[in-house]
Amino acid sequence: MQEFARRRQRVIETMRAAGGGVAVVCTGAEVIRNRDSEYPYRSDSYFRYLTPFPEPQAGVVLVADADRSEAILFCRPKNEERETWDGFRYGPAAAAERFGFDRGASIESLDEEMAGLLANRPALWCALATTEALDASVRRWLAAVRAQARAGVTSPTRLFDLNHVLDEMRLVKDAQEIAAMRRAARISSAAHLRAMRAARPGRREYELEAELLYEFRRNGADAPAYGSIVASGRNACVLHYRANDALMNDGELLLIDAGCEIDGYASDITRTFPVGGRFGAAQRALYDIVLEAQRAAIETIRPGARFVDAHDAAVRVLAQGMIDCRLIEGPLDSAIESGAYRRFYMHRTGHWLGLDVHDCGDYREPARGAAGDPLREDSGAAGDATRSRILRPGMVTTVEPGIYVRAADDVPIAFHDIGIRIEDDALVTDEGCEILSIDTPKRAEDIEAAMNG
């Protein structure tokens, strides 16, 4: 539990630098799916970053004064009857001891305790404007403190967005987080390879989804990190295709975007391969363009580079490939400046990865805070590439160029309904980057070899 305690202490030190106060991070209750069946439960990612406590309806409260601090875990009380039906509960005392908190308290007492903790303290730190339930709780807590004004009690005069602090912390992964992400990527790579070997004409997309899920769970993954995309033929041109029920036909490509979650940390891998085991000429031409675009993007990922560099490198390769295939007209710089390539490549080349698949963290470089205000950011245009985030060791980003060609009268018929994406998970290291998903075949000849034994 030492790493989680260090994270909580970092939050406390940030709070002290801004004058102190009380911070609260809560994780929700189980949610009914239908009738009396719940959705599978997963802790809120910000809560999970501060403690691995696994039960729903819990909260972490951190108190930061100039000369003292306190970390409190609020959770459900022991209840023998409910434990008979739903399983073991730690209870406040055991939970605090097991998970390294100064003390534990019942979640049922959170409102009362927050009113006392906020009294005569300068600030409240929480996730601002994220849920109506939290906003309502904040109003109750502050109203309870303000009601004591005539007794000489002062209420907080400042609200800070705690998520902003945690976003910056979560952006750079520690050794524990990296180990979980490596394992998630290894399991996901095995699942993609299993799907390649199981693919053949006449099967349904959901049959390969089942192969993915089997490989995830048999290797100890918590769950899929997101809804798996198994998209054959024209379905691959739908970026967030979810049906996964079409019949796969010989001569089509199959795009699979899938990854598992380990200890809350996600992997995110995409591979595109021929249902029949061999790429056609037009398919191979576009596939090699996307693969070269990814190679160019990966080469830019190193400490000191900008996040946007990978996208810019990929776009140059993709746009030139589109010109060569007569999907768009050149010259290259004009095609990029006009955005003509966006017809066939409409998304960015990567995103942060971590506790969330599209993980938190600003994509622009924040300025140093003014004295006493560690949260201040610089001003400037959002699209200014010079302000794109500078990469540092421990950051993890996906690298996922693609080409998506829908059938149209002005598109060469050989390329109709071809959708291709190649996605890997890249950890920024001291020397450059490590591809966590390196075990997943992606050269066309390697894919064909894997599919054909």
XYZ file of C-alpha atoms in Angstrom:
453
model
C 0.000 0.000 0.000
C 3.029 2.309 0.151
C 2.633 3.621 -3.397
C -0.996 4.583 -2.790
C 0.008 6.329 0.442
C 2.665 8.284 -1.489
C 0.069 9.377 -4.028
C -2.238 10.621 -1.291
C 0.667 12.465 0.313
C 1.473 14.176 -2.996
C -2.096 15.452 -3.137
C -1.786 16.724 0.431
C 1.436 18.582 -0.393
C -0.226 20.206 -3.417
C -3.115 21.286 -1.214
C -0.711 22.746 1.366
C 1.059 24.748 -1.329
C -2.290 26.405 -2.100
C -3.195 27.062 1.529
C -4.592 23.691 2.615
C -8.145 22.448 2.994
C -10.118 19.240 2.588
C -10.214 16.972 -0.476
C -12.818 14.331 -1.233
C -12.934 11.597 -3.903
C -15.891 9.209 -3.958
C -16.745 6.044 -5.837
C -20.360 5.258 -6.587
C -22.845 2.583 -5.670
C -23.672 -0.405 -7.828
C -26.050 0.446 -10.682
C -29.113 -1.597 -11.630
C -28.937 -2.982 -15.156
C -32.490 -4.272 -15.186
C -34.966 -5.397 -12.549
C -32.699 -6.541 -9.670
C -29.521 -7.294 -11.661
C -26.573 -4.923 -11.410
C -23.945 -3.935 -13.933
C -20.497 -5.360 -13.146
C -18.986 -2.946 -10.651
C -15.792 -0.985 -11.241
C -14.409 1.724 -8.980
C -14.137 5.323 -10.133
C -10.687 5.777 -11.702
C -9.708 8.758 -9.538
C -10.725 6.849 -6.411
C -8.817 3.777 -7.583
C -5.707 5.878 -8.148
C -5.681 6.775 -4.446
C -6.625 3.378 -3.008
C -7.278 -0.170 -4.261
C -10.185 -0.532 -1.824
C -12.590 -2.630 -3.935
C -16.049 -1.991 -2.480
C -18.705 0.373 -3.856
C -20.105 3.358 -1.937
C -16.820 4.607 -0.534
C -14.884 7.835 -0.265
C -11.356 9.096 0.370
C -11.075 12.322 2.378
C -7.719 14.072 2.769
C -7.183 16.870 5.274
C -4.209 19.199 4.755
C -3.345 21.746 7.424
C -0.052 23.582 7.768
C 1.150 21.327 10.569
C -0.846 18.108 10.217
C -2.657 15.900 7.740
C -5.152 13.060 7.846
C -6.319 10.420 5.375
C -9.784 8.969 6.065
C -11.500 6.070 4.276
C -15.301 6.113 4.333
C -16.990 2.823 3.469
C -20.058 0.706 4.156
C -20.399 -0.633 7.698
C -20.277 -4.337 8.453
C -23.613 -6.080 7.825
C -23.787 -9.820 8.397
C -27.115 -10.234 6.617
C -25.964 -8.461 3.436
C -22.649 -10.307 3.540
C -24.582 -13.571 3.407
C -26.123 -12.463 0.108
C -23.438 -10.263 -1.455
C -20.117 -11.267 0.097
C -17.537 -9.965 2.535
C -17.356 -6.334 3.636
C -14.319 -4.907 5.377
C -16.097 -2.352 7.508
C -14.451 0.996 8.440
C -11.957 -0.184 11.072
C -10.578 -3.160 9.131
C -10.564 -1.219 5.848
C -8.505 1.624 7.315
C -5.943 -0.802 8.712
C -5.765 -2.959 5.576
C -5.495 -0.073 3.099
C -3.209 2.247 5.062
C -5.489 5.092 6.189
C -5.263 7.043 9.425
C -8.810 6.068 10.277
C -12.006 4.670 8.828
C -15.603 5.861 9.086
C -19.012 4.774 7.867
C -20.074 6.219 4.532
C -23.394 6.945 6.226
C -21.626 9.582 8.341
C -19.938 11.352 5.418
C -22.280 14.378 5.385
C -21.951 14.946 9.109
C -18.181 14.520 9.125
C -17.615 16.745 6.092
C -19.498 19.573 7.777
C -17.118 19.273 10.717
C -13.977 18.855 8.632
C -14.721 21.890 6.446
C -15.353 24.164 9.427
C -12.660 26.873 9.664
C -10.724 25.456 6.722
C -9.990 27.597 3.652
C -10.811 25.367 0.677
C -12.653 22.340 -0.619
C -10.990 20.191 -3.261
C -13.252 17.905 -5.321
C -14.241 16.963 -8.867
C -16.073 20.112 -9.905
C -19.231 19.827 -12.014
C -18.855 16.120 -12.769
C -22.007 14.600 -11.238
C -25.223 16.042 -9.904
C -24.889 13.860 -6.808
C -21.504 15.332 -5.868
C -22.661 18.876 -6.622
C -25.631 18.342 -4.323
C -23.353 16.971 -1.604
C -21.065 20.005 -1.855
C -24.057 22.319 -1.435
C -25.165 20.386 1.660
C -21.707 20.410 3.213
C -21.152 24.113 2.667
C -24.664 25.005 3.801
C -24.096 23.091 7.035
C -20.879 25.003 7.709
C -22.371 28.390 6.797
C -25.222 27.753 9.191
C -22.676 28.002 12.011
C -21.494 31.478 11.005
C -23.067 33.225 14.019
C -21.157 30.855 16.271
C -17.920 32.152 14.720
C -17.345 29.254 12.334
C -15.950 30.168 8.924
C -16.609 28.191 5.757
C -14.281 27.530 2.804
C -13.960 30.482 0.468
C -12.280 28.610 -2.383
C -13.144 25.558 -4.464
C -10.402 23.728 -6.348
C -10.836 21.147 -9.095
C -9.100 18.119 -7.580
C -9.286 16.254 -10.879
C -6.845 18.738 -12.386
C -4.264 17.809 -9.749
C -4.870 14.082 -10.167
C -4.809 14.347 -13.975
C -1.238 15.640 -13.882
C -0.218 12.920 -11.439
C -1.860 10.136 -13.437
C -0.233 11.273 -16.677
C 3.184 9.889 -15.637
C 2.983 6.244 -14.605
C 5.035 4.719 -11.795
C 6.620 1.260 -11.830
C 3.521 -0.402 -10.371
C 1.277 1.083 -13.054
C 3.686 0.201 -15.864
C 3.889 -3.407 -14.675
C 0.085 -3.693 -14.793
C -0.035 -2.167 -18.279
C 2.688 -4.493 -19.567
C 0.715 -7.489 -18.338
C -2.524 -6.168 -19.839
C -0.789 -5.656 -23.181
C 0.686 -9.168 -23.139
C -2.703 -10.745 -22.488
C -4.362 -8.577 -25.131
C -1.665 -9.472 -27.650
C -2.346 -13.170 -27.042
C -6.059 -12.540 -27.535
C -5.491 -10.802 -30.882
C -3.278 -13.662 -32.044
C -5.964 -16.141 -30.993
C -8.546 -14.209 -33.029
C -6.301 -14.199 -36.096
C -5.945 -17.968 -35.922
C -9.689 -18.450 -35.389
C -10.823 -16.207 -38.255
C -12.243 -17.756 -41.401
C -15.021 -17.063 -43.893
C -18.477 -18.054 -42.723
C -17.950 -17.249 -39.054
C -19.714 -14.391 -37.270
C -17.932 -11.409 -35.785
C -19.211 -12.272 -32.316
C -17.483 -15.651 -32.502
C -14.143 -13.867 -32.596
C -15.278 -11.533 -29.834
C -15.841 -14.671 -27.759
C -12.279 -15.814 -28.512
C -10.981 -12.472 -27.242
C -13.016 -12.645 -24.040
C -11.903 -16.211 -23.376
C -8.238 -15.299 -23.694
C -8.672 -12.242 -21.454
C -10.309 -14.097 -18.612
C -8.289 -17.313 -18.765
C -5.145 -15.214 -18.240
C -6.540 -13.354 -15.245
C -7.703 -10.085 -16.774
C -10.364 -8.227 -14.778
C -12.534 -7.539 -17.836
C -12.395 -5.972 -21.301
C -11.087 -2.436 -20.955
C -13.856 -1.282 -23.336
C -16.426 -2.762 -25.676
C -14.530 -4.818 -28.250
C -14.826 -3.766 -31.892
C -14.897 -6.723 -34.307
C -15.664 -5.186 -37.686
C -15.478 -6.990 -41.010
C -15.741 -5.505 -44.494
C -17.522 -2.170 -44.639
C -18.153 -2.282 -40.894
C -14.467 -1.413 -40.387
C -15.229 2.047 -41.777
C -17.405 2.725 -38.709
C -14.919 3.905 -36.089
C -16.932 2.793 -33.055
C -18.727 -0.205 -34.572
C -20.417 -2.198 -31.827
C -22.882 -4.696 -33.356
C -20.280 -7.476 -33.873
C -22.853 -9.723 -35.532
C -22.086 -9.719 -39.263
C -21.068 -12.763 -41.284
C -17.402 -12.601 -42.301
C -16.749 -13.192 -45.996
C -13.710 -14.287 -47.941
C -11.956 -11.325 -49.543
C -12.845 -8.948 -46.669
C -10.596 -7.435 -44.039
C -11.408 -7.757 -40.349
C -10.565 -4.920 -37.963
C -10.382 -5.831 -34.269
C -9.955 -3.096 -31.662
C -9.828 -4.783 -28.260
C -7.895 -4.789 -25.008
C -8.214 -6.078 -21.476
C -7.910 -4.432 -18.077
C -5.560 -5.527 -15.271
C -5.775 -3.965 -11.786
C -7.811 -1.199 -13.390
C -5.226 -0.430 -16.111
C -6.153 -0.691 -19.773
C -4.535 -1.944 -22.916
C -5.764 -0.792 -26.320
C -4.693 -2.701 -29.436
C -6.036 -2.744 -32.983
C -5.113 -5.111 -35.764
C -6.538 -5.491 -39.264
C -6.167 -8.744 -41.177
C -7.740 -10.687 -44.076
C -10.612 -13.011 -43.182
C -9.341 -15.574 -45.691
C -5.725 -15.404 -44.549
C -4.239 -13.517 -47.531
C -4.270 -9.801 -48.333
C -5.564 -8.746 -51.733
C -3.439 -6.334 -53.789
C -5.500 -3.210 -52.992
C -5.831 -4.211 -49.346
C -2.080 -4.739 -49.066
C -1.353 -1.388 -50.697
C -3.423 0.512 -48.143
C -2.261 -1.690 -45.260
C 1.405 -0.968 -45.967
C 0.669 2.762 -46.047
C -0.908 2.600 -42.593
C 1.919 0.446 -41.250
C 4.518 2.881 -42.561
C 2.562 5.775 -41.051
C 2.633 4.044 -37.673
C 6.357 3.384 -37.969
C 6.984 7.056 -38.712
C 4.825 8.086 -35.743
C 6.555 5.705 -33.324
C 9.955 7.056 -34.328
C 8.968 10.492 -32.981
C 8.042 9.228 -29.488
C 10.840 10.073 -27.081
C 11.447 12.397 -24.114
C 11.392 16.039 -25.142
C 9.278 15.460 -28.256
C 5.782 16.907 -28.514
C 2.635 14.792 -28.339
C 1.511 16.195 -31.704
C 4.712 15.077 -33.462
C 3.462 11.499 -33.896
C 0.241 12.699 -35.523
C 2.073 15.052 -37.868
C 4.474 12.297 -38.936
C 1.641 9.832 -39.551
C -0.410 12.334 -41.535
C 2.435 13.018 -43.962
C 2.785 9.314 -44.758
C -0.969 8.718 -44.974
C -1.613 11.745 -47.172
C 1.200 10.822 -49.576
C -0.148 7.281 -49.743
C -3.637 8.572 -50.522
C -2.184 10.694 -53.322
C -0.286 7.716 -54.733
C -3.481 5.613 -54.667
C -5.478 8.451 -56.287
C -7.811 8.820 -53.337
C -6.948 12.521 -53.100
C -5.032 14.996 -55.230
C -1.592 16.427 -54.468
C 0.781 18.053 -53.927
C 1.393 16.741 -50.395
C 1.620 20.027 -48.511
C -1.581 21.277 -50.127
C -3.421 18.060 -49.259
C -2.366 18.420 -45.637
C -3.054 22.147 -45.387
C -6.507 21.821 -46.947
C -7.381 18.802 -44.804
C -8.269 16.735 -47.874
C -6.816 13.624 -46.204
C -9.434 13.859 -43.424
C -12.027 12.297 -45.693
C -10.210 8.987 -45.225
C -8.436 9.647 -41.904
C -10.624 11.619 -39.542
C -9.174 10.991 -36.073
C -5.987 11.755 -34.183
C -3.079 9.325 -34.087
C -3.137 8.626 -30.365
C -4.458 9.297 -26.885
C -3.245 8.862 -23.317
C -3.724 5.397 -21.847
C -3.944 4.297 -18.215
C -6.749 3.728 -15.727
C -9.075 4.922 -18.476
C -8.791 3.851 -22.100
C -8.942 7.489 -23.144
C -6.992 8.497 -20.090
C -6.960 11.839 -18.351
C -4.272 14.462 -18.829
C -4.003 17.673 -20.811
C -2.674 17.448 -24.361
C -1.252 20.945 -24.047
C 1.752 21.879 -21.965
C 0.689 23.662 -18.757
C 2.608 26.692 -17.572
C 4.185 26.821 -14.152
C 1.772 28.097 -11.538
C 2.200 31.501 -10.018
C 3.308 31.622 -6.389
C 0.527 30.288 -4.188
C -1.526 29.150 -7.177
C -0.249 25.762 -8.409
C -3.248 25.260 -10.685
C -2.839 28.293 -12.944
C -2.350 27.529 -16.632
C -0.888 29.628 -19.361
C -3.079 31.165 -22.043
C -2.709 30.484 -25.741
C -4.363 28.931 -28.751
C -5.381 25.304 -28.303
C -4.128 24.425 -31.760
C -0.659 25.898 -31.299
C 1.700 22.962 -31.911
C 4.448 24.634 -29.896
C 2.236 24.203 -26.818
C 1.560 20.525 -27.439
C 2.479 18.404 -24.414
C 6.173 17.594 -24.067
C 6.649 13.843 -23.637
C 8.292 12.591 -20.443
C 9.366 9.095 -19.333
C 6.424 7.237 -17.826
C 3.772 8.662 -20.154
C 1.806 6.068 -22.150
C 0.100 6.853 -25.440
C -1.525 4.839 -28.181
C -0.284 5.095 -31.771
C -3.166 4.346 -34.141
C -3.136 5.654 -37.706
C -5.756 4.383 -40.122
C -7.429 4.670 -43.513
C -11.193 4.262 -43.978
C -12.500 4.215 -47.541
C -16.252 4.130 -47.977
C -17.664 3.261 -51.385
C -18.221 6.368 -53.529
C -18.357 7.218 -57.227
C -15.115 9.215 -57.084
C -13.160 6.462 -55.284
C -11.340 3.682 -57.210
C -13.557 0.605 -56.869
C -10.665 -1.591 -55.727
C -10.549 0.398 -52.464
C -14.283 0.423 -51.720
C -15.269 -0.417 -48.115
C -11.751 -1.016 -46.868
C -11.126 0.066 -43.285
C -7.672 -0.340 -41.740
C -6.297 0.698 -38.339
C -3.103 -0.423 -36.610
C -2.823 0.502 -32.943
C -0.151 -0.123 -30.336
C 0.535 1.086 -26.787
C 3.758 3.088 -26.401
C 5.508 3.804 -23.099
C 7.867 6.787 -23.173
C 11.216 5.679 -21.729
C 14.487 7.464 -20.956
C 15.889 6.431 -24.338
C 12.807 6.578 -26.560
C 9.746 4.382 -26.290
C 8.782 0.799 -25.516
C 5.932 -0.773 -27.459
C 4.005 -2.642 -24.785
C 1.967 -4.530 -27.386
C 4.997 -5.661 -29.389
C 3.908 -9.331 -29.252
C 0.957 -8.710 -31.585
C 1.872 -9.456 -35.233
C 1.403 -6.487 -37.547
C 3.614 -6.858 -40.621
C 1.426 -8.243 -43.380
C 3.649 -11.288 -43.915
C 3.698 -12.028 -40.168
C -0.077 -11.825 -39.979
C -0.482 -14.174 -42.941
C 2.001 -16.592 -41.402
C 0.153 -16.558 -38.071
C -3.196 -17.121 -39.771
C -1.943 -19.941 -41.943
C 0.022 -21.846 -39.322
